[in-house]
Tab-separated table of C-alpha atoms in Angstrom:
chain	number	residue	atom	x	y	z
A	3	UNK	CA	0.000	0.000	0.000
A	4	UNK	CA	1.505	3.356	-0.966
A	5	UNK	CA	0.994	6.268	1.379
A	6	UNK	CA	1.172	9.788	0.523
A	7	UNK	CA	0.869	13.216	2.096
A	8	UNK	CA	-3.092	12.647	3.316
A	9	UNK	CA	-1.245	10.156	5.830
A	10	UNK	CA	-1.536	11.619	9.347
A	11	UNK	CA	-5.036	11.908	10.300
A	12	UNK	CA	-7.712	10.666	12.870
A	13	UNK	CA	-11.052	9.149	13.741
A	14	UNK	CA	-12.196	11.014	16.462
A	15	UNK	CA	-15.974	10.578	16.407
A	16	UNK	CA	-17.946	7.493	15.051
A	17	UNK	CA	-21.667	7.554	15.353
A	18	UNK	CA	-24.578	5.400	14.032
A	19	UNK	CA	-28.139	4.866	13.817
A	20	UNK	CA	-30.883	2.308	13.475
A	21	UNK	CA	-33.730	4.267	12.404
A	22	UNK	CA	-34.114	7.350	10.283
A	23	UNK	CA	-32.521	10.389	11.994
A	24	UNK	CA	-30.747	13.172	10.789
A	25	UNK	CA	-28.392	13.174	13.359
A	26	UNK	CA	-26.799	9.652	14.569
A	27	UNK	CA	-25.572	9.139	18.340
A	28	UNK	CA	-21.884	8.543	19.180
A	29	UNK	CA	-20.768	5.500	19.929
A	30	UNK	CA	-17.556	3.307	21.311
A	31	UNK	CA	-16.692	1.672	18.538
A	32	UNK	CA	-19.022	0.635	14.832
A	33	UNK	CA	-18.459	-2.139	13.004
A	34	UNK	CA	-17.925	-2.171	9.407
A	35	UNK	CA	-19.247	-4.799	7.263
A	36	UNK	CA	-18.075	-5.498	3.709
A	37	UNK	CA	-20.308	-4.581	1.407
A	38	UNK	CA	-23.404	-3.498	3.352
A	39	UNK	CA	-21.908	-0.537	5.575
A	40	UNK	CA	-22.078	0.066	9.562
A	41	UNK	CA	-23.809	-2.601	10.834
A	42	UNK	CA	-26.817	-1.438	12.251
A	43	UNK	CA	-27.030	1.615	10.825
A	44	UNK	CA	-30.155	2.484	8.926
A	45	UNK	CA	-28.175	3.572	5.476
A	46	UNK	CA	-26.864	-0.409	5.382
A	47	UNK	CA	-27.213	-2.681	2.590
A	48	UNK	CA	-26.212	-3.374	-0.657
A	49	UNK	CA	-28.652	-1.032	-2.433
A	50	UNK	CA	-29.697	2.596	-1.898
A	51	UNK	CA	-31.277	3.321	1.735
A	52	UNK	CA	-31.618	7.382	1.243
A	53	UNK	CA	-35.375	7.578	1.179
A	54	UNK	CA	-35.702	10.100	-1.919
A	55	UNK	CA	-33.044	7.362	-3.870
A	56	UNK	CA	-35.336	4.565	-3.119
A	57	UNK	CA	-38.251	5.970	-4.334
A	58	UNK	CA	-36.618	7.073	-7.424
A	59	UNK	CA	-35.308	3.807	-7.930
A	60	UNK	CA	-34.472	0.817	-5.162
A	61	UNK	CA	-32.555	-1.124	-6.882
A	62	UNK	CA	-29.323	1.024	-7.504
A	63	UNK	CA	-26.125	0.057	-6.101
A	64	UNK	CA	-25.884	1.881	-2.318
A	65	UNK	CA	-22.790	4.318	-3.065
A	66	UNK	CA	-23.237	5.449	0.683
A	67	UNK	CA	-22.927	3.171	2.709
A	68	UNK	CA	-20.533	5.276	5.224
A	69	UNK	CA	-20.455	9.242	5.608
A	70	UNK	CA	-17.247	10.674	6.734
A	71	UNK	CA	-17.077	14.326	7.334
A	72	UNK	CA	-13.817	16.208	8.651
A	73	UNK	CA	-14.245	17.746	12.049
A	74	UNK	CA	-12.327	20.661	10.441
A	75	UNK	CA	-15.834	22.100	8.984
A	76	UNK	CA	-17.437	22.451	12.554
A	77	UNK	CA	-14.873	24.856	13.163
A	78	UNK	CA	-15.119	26.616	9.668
A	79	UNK	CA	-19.004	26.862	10.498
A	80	UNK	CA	-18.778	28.116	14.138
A	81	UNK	CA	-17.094	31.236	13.090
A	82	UNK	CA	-20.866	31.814	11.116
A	83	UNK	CA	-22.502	31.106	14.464
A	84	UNK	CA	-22.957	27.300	14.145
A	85	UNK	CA	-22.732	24.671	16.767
A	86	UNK	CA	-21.966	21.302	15.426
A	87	UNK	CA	-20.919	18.642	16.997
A	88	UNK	CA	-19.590	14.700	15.535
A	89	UNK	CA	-22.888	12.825	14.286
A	90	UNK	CA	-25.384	15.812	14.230
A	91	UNK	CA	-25.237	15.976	10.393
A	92	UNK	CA	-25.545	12.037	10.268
A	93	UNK	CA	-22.101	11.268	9.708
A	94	UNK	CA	-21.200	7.415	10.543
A	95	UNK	CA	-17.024	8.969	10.743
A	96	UNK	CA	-16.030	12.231	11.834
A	97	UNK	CA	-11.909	13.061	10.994
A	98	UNK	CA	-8.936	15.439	11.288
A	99	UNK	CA	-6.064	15.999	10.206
A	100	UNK	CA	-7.212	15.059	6.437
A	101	UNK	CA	-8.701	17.243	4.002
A	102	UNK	CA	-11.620	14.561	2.593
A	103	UNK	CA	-12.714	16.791	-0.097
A	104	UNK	CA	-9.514	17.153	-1.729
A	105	UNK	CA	-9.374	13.106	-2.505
A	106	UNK	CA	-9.883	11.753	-5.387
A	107	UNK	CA	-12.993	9.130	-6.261
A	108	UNK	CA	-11.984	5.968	-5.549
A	109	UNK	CA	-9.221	6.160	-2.990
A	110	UNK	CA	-9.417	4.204	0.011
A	111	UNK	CA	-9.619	4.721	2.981
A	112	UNK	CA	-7.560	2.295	6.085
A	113	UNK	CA	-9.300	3.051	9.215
A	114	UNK	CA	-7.545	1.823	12.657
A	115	UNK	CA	-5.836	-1.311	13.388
A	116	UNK	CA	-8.636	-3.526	12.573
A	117	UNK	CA	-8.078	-3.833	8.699
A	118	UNK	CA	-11.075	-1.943	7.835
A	119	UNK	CA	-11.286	-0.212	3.848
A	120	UNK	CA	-13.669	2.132	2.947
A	121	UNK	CA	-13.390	3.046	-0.807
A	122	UNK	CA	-14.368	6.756	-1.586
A	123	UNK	CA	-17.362	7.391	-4.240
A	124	UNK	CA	-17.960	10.867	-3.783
A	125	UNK	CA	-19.432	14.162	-2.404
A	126	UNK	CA	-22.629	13.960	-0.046
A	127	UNK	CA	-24.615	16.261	-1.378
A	128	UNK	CA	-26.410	17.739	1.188
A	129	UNK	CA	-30.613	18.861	1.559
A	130	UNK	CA	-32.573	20.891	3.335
A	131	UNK	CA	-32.747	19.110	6.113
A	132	UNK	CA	-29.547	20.637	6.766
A	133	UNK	CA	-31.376	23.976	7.491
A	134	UNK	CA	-34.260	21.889	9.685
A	135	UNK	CA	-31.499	21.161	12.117
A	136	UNK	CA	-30.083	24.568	12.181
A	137	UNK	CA	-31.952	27.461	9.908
A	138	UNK	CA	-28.873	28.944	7.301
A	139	UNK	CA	-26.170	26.155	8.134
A	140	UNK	CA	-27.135	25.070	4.723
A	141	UNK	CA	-25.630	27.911	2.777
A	142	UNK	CA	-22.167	27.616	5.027
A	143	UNK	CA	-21.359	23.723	3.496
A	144	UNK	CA	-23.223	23.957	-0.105
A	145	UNK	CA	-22.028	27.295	-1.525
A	146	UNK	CA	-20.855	28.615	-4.903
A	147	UNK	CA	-16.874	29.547	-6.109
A	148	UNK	CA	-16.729	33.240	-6.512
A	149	UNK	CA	-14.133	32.485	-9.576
A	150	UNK	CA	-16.011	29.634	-11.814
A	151	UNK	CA	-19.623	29.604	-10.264
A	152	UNK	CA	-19.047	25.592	-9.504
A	153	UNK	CA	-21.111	24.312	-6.835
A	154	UNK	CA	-19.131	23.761	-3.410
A	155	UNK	CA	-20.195	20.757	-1.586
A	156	UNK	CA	-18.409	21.002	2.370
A	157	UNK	CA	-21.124	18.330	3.578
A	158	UNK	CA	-18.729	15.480	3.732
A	159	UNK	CA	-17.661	12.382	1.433
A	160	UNK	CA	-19.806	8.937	0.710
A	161	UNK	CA	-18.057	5.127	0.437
A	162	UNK	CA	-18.637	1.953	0.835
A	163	UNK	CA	-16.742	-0.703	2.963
A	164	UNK	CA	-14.221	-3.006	1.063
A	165	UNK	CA	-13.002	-4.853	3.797
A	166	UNK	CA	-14.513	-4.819	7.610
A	167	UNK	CA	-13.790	-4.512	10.786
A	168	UNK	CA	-14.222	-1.979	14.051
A	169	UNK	CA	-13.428	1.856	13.978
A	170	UNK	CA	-12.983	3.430	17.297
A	171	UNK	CA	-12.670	7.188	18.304
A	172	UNK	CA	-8.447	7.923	18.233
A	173	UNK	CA	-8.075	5.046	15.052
A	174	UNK	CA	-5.365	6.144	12.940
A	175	UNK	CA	-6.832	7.067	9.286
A	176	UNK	CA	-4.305	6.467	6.096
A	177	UNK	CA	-5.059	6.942	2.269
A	178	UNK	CA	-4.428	4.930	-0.765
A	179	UNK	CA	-4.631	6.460	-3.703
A	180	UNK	CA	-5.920	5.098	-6.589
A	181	UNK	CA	-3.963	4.983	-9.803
A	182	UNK	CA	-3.434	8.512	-12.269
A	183	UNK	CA	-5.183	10.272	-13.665
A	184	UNK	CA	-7.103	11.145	-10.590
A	185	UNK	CA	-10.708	12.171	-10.888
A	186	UNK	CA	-12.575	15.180	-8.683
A	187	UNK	CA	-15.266	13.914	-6.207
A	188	UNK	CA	-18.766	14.613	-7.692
A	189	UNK	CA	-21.972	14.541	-5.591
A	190	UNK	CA	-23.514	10.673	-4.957
């Protein structure tokens, strides 16, 4: 495995849910199960669990199976007057020390000790519920570029689990990269 300069960062939150929340509860420790997600959680299984994808369609492949979001945005969003702590904006991972929307699609994620891979399929792209849970936090992590007008997604990243196993708070994170060319996260 080939580590680069995203080495260096930490889990310090994990949170899940078994019903549908937006925010999830922290826990001790979740386990990640190949294939399905964070067992127990209520965004598990093999296809789509968002309840606006299903009813679109219910059998496409479940692209987010795990949200990671970098503790670095609570901080960004408390300077506009936000409070947010790890899990209130139903993330199952909450980092630092990384910047998650600068990887690439497709890079992997190796979370702890335990062996556990999460591979990286893109940008969350965040709803109004957002704005439920705290009226204008929306427009602080979906914004536009001032330069190129390109939508700004801050929300957080989607994967799904490669290889199991338990992620605790204070779990070292490290990055593979997948091969060149490298291609920008879009929204899942």
């Amino acid at each position: 495995m080939e580590m680069n300069a995203f080495d260096g960062g930490t889990v310090t939150a994990v949170s899940s849910n078994g019903t549908y929340s937006f925010t999830k509860p922290n826990r001790d420790s979740i386990t990640l199960l190949a294939g399905l997600g964070v067992e127990g959680d209520v965004h598990a299984g093999v296809t789509v669990k968002h309840r606006s994808r299903v009813a679109k369609d219910p059998t496409q492949p479940n692209l987010r199976q795990v949200h990671l979001i970098q503790e670095e945005l609570f901080a960004e969003v408390a300077a506009a007057g936000h409070r947010v702590r790890p899990g209130q904006l139903g993330e199952n991972v909450t980092t630092r020390g990384i910047d998650l929307l600068a990887l690439p699609t497709g890079a992997r994620l190796h979370l702890g000790d335990g062996g556990a891979v999460v591979e990286i399929t893109g940008l969350r792209n965040p709803c109004l519920q957002i704005d439920h849970f705290q009226d204008g936090l929306l427009k602080r992590v979906v914004s536009r570029d001032p330069g190129t007008g390109a939508v700004v997604r801050k929300a957080g990243i989607m994967g799904v689990v490669l290889t199991g196993g338990v992620v605790r708070p204070g779990d070292v994170l490290h990055v593979e990269l997948p091969a060149q060319p490298h291609r920008p996260l879009k929204k899942v």
